[in-house]
Every structure is written in structure tokens, then in C-alpha cells.
XYZ file of C-alpha atoms in Angstrom:
635
model
C 27.230 -30.502 6.085
C 24.398 -31.226 8.638
C 21.342 -33.028 9.167
C 18.079 -31.030 10.154
C 15.876 -32.141 12.729
C 12.285 -31.088 12.142
C 10.167 -31.493 15.133
C 6.598 -31.872 14.040
C 4.982 -33.956 16.887
C 4.816 -37.676 16.329
C 8.610 -38.076 15.508
C 10.563 -38.867 18.918
C 11.642 -42.182 17.312
C 12.730 -40.518 13.995
C 14.705 -37.881 15.837
C 16.532 -40.212 17.893
C 17.396 -42.484 14.794
C 18.590 -39.334 12.761
C 20.567 -38.377 15.990
C 22.255 -41.843 16.138
C 23.266 -41.725 12.357
C 24.550 -38.130 12.472
C 26.556 -39.073 15.587
C 27.895 -42.092 13.943
C 29.116 -40.026 10.764
C 30.415 -37.257 12.751
C 27.717 -34.691 11.184
C 26.366 -31.963 13.294
C 22.454 -31.906 13.808
C 20.316 -28.588 13.423
C 17.121 -28.031 15.056
C 14.009 -26.822 13.013
C 10.446 -26.538 13.335
C 9.404 -26.542 9.552
C 7.148 -23.493 10.228
C 4.502 -22.636 7.643
C 2.771 -19.718 9.371
C 3.939 -16.993 11.680
C 1.354 -17.300 14.667
C -0.672 -20.243 16.038
C -3.811 -18.516 15.409
C -3.093 -18.688 11.549
C -3.592 -22.422 11.199
C -7.272 -22.059 9.919
C -6.223 -19.589 7.349
C -3.308 -21.745 6.043
C -5.758 -24.600 5.888
C -8.144 -22.251 3.573
C -4.947 -21.074 1.610
C -4.010 -24.847 1.274
C -7.430 -25.747 -0.185
C -7.296 -22.707 -2.588
C -3.846 -23.941 -3.855
C -4.937 -27.650 -4.105
C -8.427 -26.605 -5.617
C -10.243 -28.563 -3.091
C -12.533 -27.878 0.018
C -11.862 -27.911 3.552
C -14.105 -30.963 4.033
C -12.247 -33.019 1.262
C -8.777 -31.905 1.945
C -7.682 -34.545 4.398
C -3.878 -35.258 4.526
C -3.328 -32.412 2.422
C -3.760 -30.169 5.620
C -1.056 -29.987 8.387
C -1.816 -32.739 11.128
C -2.001 -30.259 13.966
C -1.534 -26.551 14.836
C 2.184 -26.641 15.815
C 3.663 -25.416 12.366
C 4.111 -21.897 13.448
C 7.266 -19.853 14.428
C 8.076 -20.676 18.219
C 10.062 -18.711 20.832
C 13.398 -19.827 21.870
C 12.206 -21.330 25.022
C 9.758 -23.356 23.171
C 12.515 -24.558 20.873
C 14.591 -25.398 23.964
C 11.878 -27.442 25.444
C 10.989 -29.379 22.402
C 14.539 -30.447 21.663
C 15.671 -30.823 25.418
C 16.992 -34.403 24.528
C 19.359 -32.709 21.821
C 20.652 -29.470 23.030
C 23.346 -29.579 20.712
C 21.077 -29.370 17.887
C 19.716 -26.029 19.184
C 23.204 -24.665 19.721
C 24.192 -25.710 16.347
C 21.182 -24.032 14.710
C 22.112 -20.687 16.599
C 25.717 -21.119 15.561
C 24.726 -21.388 11.959
C 22.559 -18.384 12.144
C 25.284 -16.328 13.525
C 27.508 -17.087 10.689
C 24.973 -16.041 8.250
C 25.599 -12.128 7.937
C 24.102 -11.469 4.523
C 21.631 -8.357 4.069
C 20.416 -6.937 0.945
C 22.644 -4.143 1.412
C 25.638 -6.592 0.455
C 24.350 -6.617 -3.156
C 26.631 -4.847 -5.409
C 24.665 -3.855 -8.562
C 26.690 -2.834 -11.526
C 24.762 -1.701 -14.753
C 25.974 -3.159 -17.960
C 28.925 -1.506 -19.901
C 27.599 -0.571 -23.279
C 30.059 -0.843 -26.063
C 31.552 2.516 -26.917
C 34.211 3.413 -29.474
C 37.935 2.976 -27.986
C 39.356 6.126 -26.547
C 35.788 7.168 -25.206
C 34.111 7.396 -21.887
C 30.463 6.504 -21.412
C 29.715 9.894 -20.380
C 31.535 11.622 -23.353
C 30.101 9.274 -25.912
C 26.663 10.296 -24.273
C 27.264 13.868 -24.646
C 28.654 13.505 -28.109
C 25.280 12.127 -29.259
C 23.347 14.730 -27.635
C 25.354 17.818 -28.803
C 25.426 16.417 -32.291
C 21.489 16.366 -32.468
C 21.335 19.660 -30.589
C 23.517 21.382 -33.060
C 21.745 19.924 -36.117
C 18.326 20.717 -34.652
C 18.967 24.302 -33.702
C 21.112 25.073 -36.716
C 24.330 25.530 -34.555
C 22.453 28.249 -32.437
C 21.600 26.178 -29.413
C 19.214 28.576 -27.237
C 20.663 29.716 -24.192
C 17.835 28.024 -21.833
C 18.499 24.696 -23.685
C 22.252 25.135 -23.019
C 21.535 25.736 -19.250
C 19.281 22.654 -19.115
C 21.936 20.365 -20.940
C 24.699 21.453 -18.739
C 22.502 20.812 -15.561
C 21.404 17.319 -16.705
C 24.919 16.366 -17.927
C 26.461 17.280 -14.481
C 23.756 15.113 -12.589
C 24.207 12.139 -15.115
C 27.996 12.280 -14.538
C 27.637 12.298 -10.764
C 25.171 9.617 -10.683
C 27.119 7.526 -13.333
C 23.801 7.005 -15.294
C 25.597 7.562 -18.819
C 25.483 3.874 -19.544
C 21.741 3.584 -18.908
C 20.768 6.501 -21.346
C 22.860 4.973 -23.798
C 21.134 1.611 -23.414
C 17.713 3.079 -24.028
C 19.145 5.037 -27.123
C 20.295 1.869 -28.523
C 17.034 0.160 -27.842
C 15.227 3.005 -29.629
C 17.860 2.908 -32.448
C 17.062 -0.720 -33.092
C 13.517 -0.260 -33.175
C 13.603 2.520 -35.853
C 16.307 0.605 -37.722
C 13.873 -2.391 -38.351
C 12.553 -3.027 -41.725
C 9.736 -1.689 -41.583
C 10.560 0.441 -38.673
C 8.932 -0.038 -35.252
C 7.094 3.230 -34.014
C 8.082 4.010 -30.581
C 8.087 7.056 -28.193
C 9.183 7.787 -24.704
C 6.410 8.706 -22.029
C 6.137 9.377 -18.226
C 8.840 11.188 -16.222
C 11.482 10.780 -18.895
C 9.810 13.253 -20.937
C 11.110 15.844 -18.468
C 14.466 15.380 -19.706
C 16.333 17.327 -22.645
C 18.869 14.483 -22.807
C 16.157 11.857 -23.562
C 14.329 14.653 -25.937
C 17.656 14.945 -27.915
C 18.531 11.417 -28.126
C 15.020 10.838 -29.720
C 13.936 8.622 -26.936
C 11.166 11.116 -26.116
C 9.051 13.531 -28.423
C 8.462 16.280 -25.953
C 10.411 19.486 -25.717
C 11.076 20.232 -22.022
C 12.340 23.610 -22.706
C 9.132 24.758 -24.443
C 6.893 23.683 -21.746
C 9.148 24.278 -18.643
C 9.105 20.721 -17.457
C 10.651 19.861 -14.202
C 13.895 17.674 -14.485
C 13.747 16.927 -10.698
C 10.470 15.007 -11.581
C 12.679 12.559 -13.373
C 16.000 12.579 -11.802
C 17.135 14.598 -8.588
C 20.540 15.016 -6.677
C 18.714 15.055 -3.604
C 17.162 11.377 -3.721
C 18.857 8.233 -4.147
C 16.558 6.776 -6.809
C 17.609 5.496 -10.245
C 15.870 7.008 -13.379
C 13.122 5.040 -15.043
C 12.503 5.459 -18.632
C 9.177 4.051 -20.158
C 9.052 3.633 -24.094
C 6.006 2.665 -25.917
C 6.418 0.219 -28.857
C 3.674 -1.165 -31.408
C 1.924 -3.832 -29.254
C 2.224 -6.212 -32.188
C 5.984 -6.061 -32.526
C 7.150 -5.281 -29.002
C 8.371 -8.906 -28.947
C 10.938 -8.209 -31.482
C 12.370 -5.449 -29.090
C 12.328 -7.890 -26.092
C 14.019 -10.614 -28.087
C 16.838 -8.093 -29.303
C 17.402 -7.355 -25.659
C 17.664 -11.160 -24.752
C 19.928 -11.464 -27.647
C 22.173 -8.626 -26.594
C 22.692 -9.279 -22.990
C 21.717 -12.999 -22.786
C 19.062 -14.613 -20.289
C 21.864 -14.509 -17.728
C 22.150 -10.853 -17.619
C 18.573 -9.636 -18.708
C 15.171 -10.574 -17.251
C 11.740 -8.855 -16.639
C 10.793 -7.440 -13.140
C 7.904 -9.525 -11.295
C 4.437 -8.103 -10.239
C 2.888 -9.295 -7.087
C -0.677 -10.393 -7.658
C -2.653 -9.805 -4.354
C -5.859 -11.147 -3.137
C -8.851 -8.776 -4.309
C -12.199 -8.664 -2.853
C -14.392 -10.460 -5.354
C -11.816 -13.105 -6.246
C -11.093 -13.572 -2.670
C -14.716 -14.132 -1.687
C -15.079 -16.542 -4.637
C -12.137 -18.722 -3.757
C -12.678 -18.579 -0.046
C -16.312 -19.738 -0.700
C -15.158 -22.451 -2.891
C -12.651 -23.691 -0.298
C -15.331 -23.657 2.298
C -17.533 -25.854 0.235
C -20.099 -23.203 -0.772
C -22.101 -23.632 -3.871
C -21.416 -21.644 -7.107
C -24.611 -19.873 -6.687
C -24.080 -18.724 -3.110
C -20.442 -17.491 -3.902
C -21.843 -15.589 -6.895
C -24.489 -13.909 -4.787
C -21.869 -13.225 -2.074
C -19.470 -11.372 -4.722
C -22.210 -8.999 -5.482
C -21.845 -7.427 -1.782
C -19.461 -4.684 -1.241
C -16.326 -6.029 0.333
C -13.744 -3.996 2.246
C -14.465 -3.261 5.915
C -16.646 -6.031 7.064
C -17.585 -4.752 10.431
C -19.998 -1.874 9.795
C -23.656 -1.746 9.605
C -23.601 -0.871 5.721
C -22.037 -4.306 5.039
C -24.652 -6.138 7.230
C -27.368 -4.271 5.559
C -26.058 -5.368 2.116
C -26.115 -9.065 3.327
C -29.647 -8.891 4.314
C -30.479 -7.309 1.105
C -28.758 -10.337 -0.660
C -30.866 -12.723 1.413
C -27.941 -13.672 3.784
C -28.167 -14.289 7.499
C -25.315 -12.201 9.092
C -25.435 -14.590 12.233
C -25.140 -17.876 10.101
C -21.729 -19.273 11.563
C -20.621 -20.339 7.933
C -21.238 -16.809 6.678
C -19.634 -15.326 9.566
C -16.614 -17.706 8.930
C -16.336 -16.929 5.370
C -16.455 -13.052 6.105
C -13.571 -13.527 8.707
C -11.373 -15.414 6.361
C -11.853 -12.952 3.521
C -10.920 -10.014 5.836
C -7.700 -11.787 6.740
C -6.744 -12.796 3.396
C -7.383 -9.593 1.558
C -4.217 -7.954 0.179
C -2.187 -11.181 0.834
C 0.146 -11.922 -2.177
C -1.599 -14.474 -4.223
C 0.990 -15.235 -6.923
C 3.796 -13.797 -9.057
C 3.240 -12.671 -12.526
C 5.544 -10.743 -14.911
C 5.804 -6.927 -15.146
C 4.280 -5.606 -18.463
C 7.818 -4.843 -19.790
C 10.144 -3.633 -17.088
C 13.712 -5.072 -17.944
C 16.481 -5.298 -15.214
C 19.850 -5.629 -16.990
C 23.232 -6.230 -15.120
C 26.871 -6.559 -15.962
C 27.442 -9.634 -14.348
C 25.163 -12.855 -13.903
C 21.760 -12.139 -12.562
C 21.344 -15.380 -10.559
C 24.253 -14.271 -8.475
C 22.312 -11.218 -7.126
C 18.685 -11.689 -7.550
C 16.250 -14.814 -7.590
C 15.138 -15.583 -11.177
C 12.469 -17.654 -12.695
C 11.626 -19.145 -16.010
C 8.576 -17.625 -17.670
C 5.647 -19.495 -19.301
C 6.791 -18.308 -22.721
C 10.040 -19.762 -24.505
C 13.091 -17.807 -23.874
C 11.834 -15.695 -21.127
C 13.252 -15.032 -17.724
C 11.881 -12.804 -14.997
C 13.425 -11.877 -11.485
C 11.137 -12.708 -8.542
C 11.078 -9.043 -7.107
C 8.665 -6.219 -8.077
C 9.238 -2.696 -9.094
C 9.400 -1.481 -5.579
C 11.955 -3.868 -4.543
C 13.972 -2.890 -7.530
C 13.717 0.672 -6.733
C 14.641 0.136 -2.925
C 17.763 -1.677 -4.019
C 18.650 0.786 -6.639
C 18.506 -1.365 -9.574
C 17.874 0.334 -12.844
C 14.861 -0.788 -15.005
C 14.099 -0.080 -18.688
C 10.217 -0.494 -19.300
C 9.529 -1.756 -22.869
C 5.882 -1.061 -23.061
C 3.061 -1.819 -25.611
C 0.660 0.550 -27.233
C -1.897 -0.560 -29.546
C -2.391 3.047 -30.927
C 1.120 2.965 -32.173
C 0.199 -0.223 -34.156
C -2.708 1.468 -35.551
C -0.926 4.517 -36.778
C 1.714 2.369 -38.391
C -0.713 0.435 -40.143
C -2.466 3.599 -41.214
C 0.739 4.933 -42.467
C 1.402 1.846 -44.520
C -2.082 2.025 -45.969
C -1.838 5.633 -47.167
C 1.622 5.067 -48.590
C 0.467 1.964 -50.410
C -2.800 3.707 -51.849
C -0.744 7.043 -52.964
C -1.651 9.295 -49.944
C 1.953 9.965 -49.553
C 4.668 8.934 -46.611
C 3.979 10.382 -43.168
C 5.987 10.494 -39.943
C 4.741 11.008 -36.496
C 6.632 14.225 -36.047
C 5.675 15.875 -39.188
C 1.956 15.295 -38.593
C 2.124 16.405 -34.983
C 3.916 19.803 -35.812
C 1.249 20.659 -38.501
C -1.623 21.423 -36.157
C -4.412 21.759 -38.750
C -7.464 23.786 -37.474
C -9.883 21.229 -39.317
C -8.704 18.596 -36.871
C -9.639 20.788 -33.872
C -13.055 21.694 -35.493
C -13.669 17.764 -35.656
C -12.807 17.470 -31.904
C -14.596 20.281 -30.797
C -17.842 18.433 -32.143
C -17.037 15.423 -29.856
C -16.086 13.435 -33.052
C -13.604 11.238 -31.463
C -14.740 7.601 -31.664
C -11.435 5.561 -31.765
C -9.155 8.351 -31.281
C -6.433 7.622 -28.777
C -7.253 8.578 -25.180
C -10.377 10.978 -26.035
C -12.962 8.212 -27.197
C -14.526 7.533 -23.891
C -17.873 8.796 -23.250
C -16.450 11.300 -20.392
C -13.859 12.659 -22.891
C -16.492 12.994 -25.908
C -18.769 15.038 -23.633
C -15.707 17.242 -22.498
C -14.307 17.976 -25.943
C -17.294 20.470 -26.850
C -16.759 22.279 -23.350
C -13.076 22.582 -23.566
C -12.904 23.490 -27.487
C -9.258 22.475 -27.973
C -7.507 24.616 -30.739
C -3.764 23.883 -30.037
C -1.692 20.862 -29.057
C -1.627 21.810 -25.295
C -5.332 22.014 -25.097
C -5.083 18.246 -25.904
C -2.547 17.850 -23.160
C -5.200 19.481 -20.690
C -7.986 17.405 -22.434
C -5.973 14.056 -21.620
C -5.423 14.881 -18.209
C -8.646 16.736 -16.876
C -11.024 13.944 -17.301
C -9.380 12.011 -14.313
C -10.540 11.554 -10.693
C -7.678 13.603 -9.300
C -8.692 16.989 -11.166
C -12.510 16.320 -10.551
C -11.983 15.595 -6.892
C -9.735 18.227 -6.319
C -12.309 20.828 -7.885
C -9.942 21.981 -10.650
C -12.258 21.153 -13.765
C -15.033 23.785 -13.534
C -12.479 26.508 -12.534
C -10.241 25.807 -15.388
C -13.366 25.675 -17.824
C -14.823 28.824 -16.470
C -11.360 30.638 -16.694
C -10.877 29.407 -20.199
C -13.996 30.491 -21.559
C -13.702 33.936 -20.091
C -16.494 33.549 -17.376
C -13.976 33.718 -14.441
C -11.153 35.940 -13.992
C -7.807 34.385 -14.042
C -6.074 35.474 -10.727
C -2.479 34.857 -9.641
C -1.854 35.900 -5.892
C 1.406 37.382 -5.122
C 3.877 36.666 -2.391
C 5.414 39.398 -0.057
C 7.828 41.331 -2.269
C 10.623 40.649 0.042
C 10.302 36.782 -0.649
C 9.716 36.595 -4.524
C 8.451 38.431 -7.804
C 4.914 39.113 -7.986
C 4.481 36.891 -11.098
C 6.050 33.614 -9.558
C 2.672 31.791 -9.716
C 1.855 33.190 -13.243
C 5.104 31.588 -14.259
C 4.021 28.329 -12.802
C 0.289 28.140 -14.054
C 0.065 30.100 -16.961
C -0.687 27.071 -19.193
C -3.624 26.230 -16.977
C -5.073 29.459 -16.290
C -3.808 29.379 -12.628
C -5.318 25.921 -11.852
C -2.788 23.339 -10.969
C -3.884 20.194 -13.016
C -0.579 18.206 -13.264
C 1.747 16.640 -10.651
C 4.707 18.844 -11.900
C 2.863 22.026 -11.163
C 2.010 20.635 -7.764
C 5.782 19.955 -7.158
C 7.030 23.289 -8.699
C 4.140 25.038 -6.611
C 5.638 23.341 -3.368
C 8.983 24.651 -4.234
C 8.450 28.139 -5.410
C 5.533 29.051 -3.241
C 6.153 27.192 -0.032
C 9.946 26.740 0.001
C 10.015 22.865 -0.216
C 13.416 21.331 -1.564
C 13.380 19.445 -4.780
C 13.465 16.119 -2.735
C 10.599 17.329 -0.360
C 8.589 18.066 -3.514
C 9.339 14.635 -4.706
C 8.084 13.000 -1.515
C 4.834 15.240 -1.872
C 4.295 13.652 -5.355
C 4.711 10.058 -4.034
C 2.226 10.942 -1.349
C -0.061 12.133 -3.981
C 0.379 8.948 -5.795
C -0.427 6.639 -2.836
C -2.554 8.994 -0.744
C -5.702 6.651 -1.262
C -3.969 3.446 -0.236
C -1.661 4.589 2.616
C -2.282 8.139 3.342
C 0.479 10.644 4.373
C -0.760 13.790 2.552
C -1.664 15.331 5.976
C 2.163 15.188 6.871
C 2.561 18.075 4.097
C -0.311 20.156 4.846
C 1.219 22.210 7.658
C 4.323 22.687 5.769
C 2.751 23.574 2.435
C 0.191 25.917 3.838
C 2.659 27.156 6.564
C 5.115 27.943 3.973
C 2.934 29.797 1.659
C 1.493 31.918 4.447
C 5.166 32.515 5.646
C 5.881 34.029 2.201
C 2.920 36.340 2.180
C 0.024 34.246 0.638
C -3.458 34.387 2.214
C -4.118 31.410 4.382
C -7.422 30.695 2.523
C -5.504 30.592 -0.823
C -3.063 28.201 0.708
C -5.518 26.066 2.075
C -7.267 25.882 -1.192
C -3.985 24.902 -3.028
C -3.485 22.261 -0.539
C -7.028 20.894 -1.198
C -6.477 20.967 -4.984
C -2.952 19.042 -4.632
C -4.886 16.468 -2.241
C -7.164 15.632 -5.214
C -4.225 14.234 -7.013
C -4.406 11.218 -4.426
C -7.056 10.047 -6.822
C -5.095 9.700 -9.875
C -3.811 12.827 -11.634
C -1.643 12.628 -14.790
C 2.101 13.816 -14.835
C 2.315 16.793 -17.470
C 5.132 15.101 -19.327
C 3.076 11.905 -19.883
C 0.166 13.981 -20.835
C 2.168 15.774 -23.490
C 3.386 12.393 -24.909
C 0.158 11.251 -25.281
C -1.351 14.434 -26.729
C 0.893 14.052 -29.845
C -0.802 10.711 -30.445
C -4.173 12.170 -29.924
C -3.618 14.573 -32.593
C -2.029 12.139 -34.968
C -4.829 9.695 -34.568
C -7.484 12.636 -34.912
C -5.511 13.995 -38.094
C -5.884 10.383 -39.758
C -9.423 10.168 -38.671
C -10.456 13.724 -40.171
C -8.449 13.348 -43.469
C -8.340 9.480 -43.985
C -11.480 8.145 -42.244
C -11.430 4.893 -44.317
C -7.768 4.511 -43.686
C -8.405 5.093 -39.887
C -11.143 2.665 -39.518
C -9.235 -0.139 -41.363
C -6.240 0.404 -39.234
C -8.304 0.116 -36.034
C -9.959 -3.015 -37.175
C -6.537 -4.477 -38.198
C -5.116 -3.706 -34.766
C -7.841 -5.060 -32.689
C -8.252 -5.831 -29.785
C -7.848 -2.161 -28.433
C -9.936 0.902 -27.570
C -13.341 1.380 -26.288
C -15.484 0.196 -29.096
C -16.385 -3.089 -30.882
C -15.687 -3.524 -34.557
C -19.376 -2.920 -35.479
C -19.530 0.390 -33.868
C -16.169 1.516 -35.639
C -17.546 0.319 -38.889
C -20.704 2.338 -38.468
C -18.689 5.502 -37.458
C -16.848 5.031 -40.553
C -20.022 4.997 -42.526
C -21.207 8.320 -40.935
C -18.048 9.764 -42.083
C -18.835 8.969 -45.774
C -16.846 5.727 -45.886
C -18.483 2.981 -48.215
C -18.312 -0.299 -46.556
């Protein structure tokens, strides 16, 4: 036990009194300064943040603000000067700190041990499930390529001790499908690169068919846990979440947090209110472009909106906004990322009660979780799954048969593609925006993989990487599809064709960029994954330039022309503006086809299901009804 002695300024007599009480009781005293911010220059910013929190202005805050500017972290010499009359308090603080040797590396995370039959190991039970499905699906003649993939994945799962994790996700999906009525669900994202996930029924994409890259999901060369995302009907996801809480208990299951940061418009608005500016002034200020506040363009924008850039009040607001941008503002809950543990959560991570009853979330975000090696299961909500389920229910009730996602997706009816080629896709999943509607007649999809491209191509990454027009020209036969070859001593002449044949030699997906780096430039799988991460964060933190020399140099060293290598890098760099993973696009393409099929053959059912699943999609109910009328539906 001890008594803290905070030094705040006007407290000499209080410190003396605390010291006498502690000495009389034989209790040691500790020196503290109750710091609220790091540097003395941050006092004015702290005052603004206090006003934002208390919903008042700097002119009315009064005693809500710190009495002086001394609430910052102080160096050792300053602490010794402040507590010169009690050097023992300083020594006790140093002694206490020396005894606190905890680091985050001390956390020992253990994933929950899923119940398995007596006499089985988790890995063996997982493999049993997978082999059972594989033998049934392939009529006891599992293809050689599938066998090779399975053995590779099993070996890595065993090596990294991930069997329990896969069994957890399998159990969650099993629960959803066993409900009455079943909850539609399907995996998405990098998990679709795994044949184990495919055969467990977690994902619906066959990685063998599309040569998907398993190292995009899990790799032996990087110490990152797998991350499986599963979409559920958005109206029934809570049933799945409550199942997880019931099974593991709130002491062992919680949702990850999301850190909400100060963003330009909201920061301008809140700082303006804290400074006492009127609502109309802050509204006009938010219409300016905020980002870098020191260039002429910003000053010109201020002048255009009628503000004097030399006005001290405006200058102060600009400075405060500039300093506050990207600060953490508050914690929110992740959309559905569950962290599960074998022991108590609160013995390892800070936890918080959610606003909703029976909800717990941990106070770390997904990046913290990844850094510490905690495994997360993403239970996500997707409105289109709700719409499809309601459409299936309506068709069954009104005598149009019973349907499943898998049976419809396999059918590939040309009449569905005829409809899409006309740009007739209002309400259809992922291809209903104006940009997608304009692209459909140009791309002219005829098979499922064309929908994969359709989903991915209308994105900033392919557009900025100059991939869209070359792809369309090659697809339509207006441009020759060329696959440059390496020097024969380094690789086969068709190595690029094997990588890019589905997209006419144009790298449209993250996995293709990774495989290109591995095969054509000699990257290791881990280096290719670092390249992928740089693509994902390029616009925010940069880093792509670190790979330019290695990628271009590696390709040139293997016999590719420098101009071609540079062009490949520029295309890959475009993914920094958001490019789709191929596995993700494949998962979504199935739902594009299923929703298109319902719209094509059952437009009344489709419209009704959409209306009953609102809010979702791009269009207001009146527009959906008008589109249904144009398809011959009587309203």
C-alpha cells in the first residue's frame, strides 16, 4: 500500500499533511504529477478536447479546464525539484517502477479447446471432417491437385496448431444452417483461398479451380493468425452472435473494438463549437477542403468562402484542427470480429460492456489483436443474403420450387447474362451502381468468372493502375494478348500465362500481384505478403517504393524487359487505391449471379424481397417498384 502525492501547484500544505499521515501509519509515499498530456505546448489542445467532451465552449468552461499548464510529463530533474522536500517519495516511485516488468509479450494466449470425441486429437478430427466431404464430393476419386493442396494445408495447420480455430468456424456455420429456418451464410475474403475452408462448407469457392493462393490466407513464413470472415443474413446475425456468447460465455468471448479517429469535417465542426463559433460559420468552414492547411490552395478556398485567412480566430481554428486530425476520438465495436479464449478474457485483455444488453467488447482493435497473435472470427452481416433467403421463402410458398444458393450458382443460365449485358441490374448485388451498370454492356459477362472481374474492375485500384481499358480491349479482341517470357534458363515460357490467363494478361487482383512477384521476380511468399500489405496501406503510409527496385530488378534479372517490368509495378501500385482480392470477388460473384437469376426469372419475388430487406442497396423503394413495373410486375 502507498499514498500518492500528486504535485499540481497550490498543494504544499496538502503534501505536508499527506506526508505526516503516511509517516504516522508507516505507509510509503509515491511522487506523481497527474499528467494529462505529453508536452507543455499541448495545454491549449487539451482545453479544446475538454470542451468537446463536456459539450461547452472555451469561454464557458471555467473550472472544467486545468488550472495551469503544468499537467504535462516532466523530466526526472523537474520531478526531483518539485518533490525536493520529500525525496523518499521520488525514490519510492522509482522503486515501484523497477518492480513492474510487464510487457505485452508476457500475454499467453490460448485458443479455446473445442469439444471433440474421446480418443481424437483436434487435428485428426478436423482432417476427418474434411476427408469425409472430399470423398463424397469427388465420388471417392479426389483429384491429384486437390490431394496436394490438402496435404499442404493440413501440414501448415498442424504446424501452427490452428485446428481448433477451423473447428470453431465450422461449428458456427453448422449452427447457422441447422437453425429453423436455416440462416444463409457464406465465407468471404482470404479464407476462400483455402481448400480446407471450402470442404468444411465455410466458403463456397473451389480454390483448385481458380488456382487461388493459399499463402494469401496463411503462410509458414509469417507469424500471423488466420482470419476467417463469414457473412450471415443481416436480420439474423444476432442469433449467431448470441450462440457464441452462450457457448463460450461473456467471460471468454468478446467483440474487438474499432478506434474512431477525428476526421476533417467532424473535427472542424467540433473545434469550431468549442471555440464558440456559430453554427452557420462552422457549416461554411466544413465546406472547405481540409487536409494540409499550409498551402495556397487552402487559402484560396478560404477566400472563396468569405473568410479572412489572417483572422486570429480562424487561424487558431486551423491550427487546432491540424493538430487534432487523426487523434483517437472514441472506441466503438467492430462490425463482428469475435475474440475467443480458453481462459478468462479479463485476465489478458481490457474489456468493456457494450451498450446493447449481453454484449462485451475488448478495448483493442484488429491491428492490436493481429500484433499480439490473438485469433479472431468475423461474424459479418450482409443484406443481400437476407434478401435471397426471403426470395427463396416466397418462391416456395407460391409454388415456384425450393432453391439453394449452390444449385442456382452452378446453373449459369445464358438468359441471366443476356439481362446483365443490357445493364439491367437495379437491385442486383454489387453491380447496381451507375458505374457498374455502365460497365456491364462493355464487359458483356457470359460466365461466372466474368462476374468476378465485373465486381473487381470498377474500383479505384484497377482504374488508377490503367488496367480497365487494356482488359476490355483484349477481351473484345481489339488488342493482342501478350505474355512476355523470361530467359529460358530461369523459367518456362508460359509462366505469366499460367498466372494471368483468366484476365487476359492484366493483373486485376491482389493474389495475381502476389503470384507475379513470386514467380516473375523471385519474391518469397512472405515478401509477396508484405507487398500486399503495402498495396493495402499505400495511400495512407506509403511504402510501395521499397518494393520497386526488388520487383523490377528481379524481373529484369530473370530476362524480362525493363519497360514491361516497370509497367507491371505501376499496375500493382494502383492497388494502393483499393483493389479487390480475387477470392473475395469470387465469393461475391456467386451472390451477383443468384440475385440476377431471381431478378431475371422472378422479378415480383425479387422486388418484394428487396423491399422486405430494407435498408440496403443503392435505390429507394419507389425506384425498386418502378423497375419491377418495367419488368411486367403488376403493383
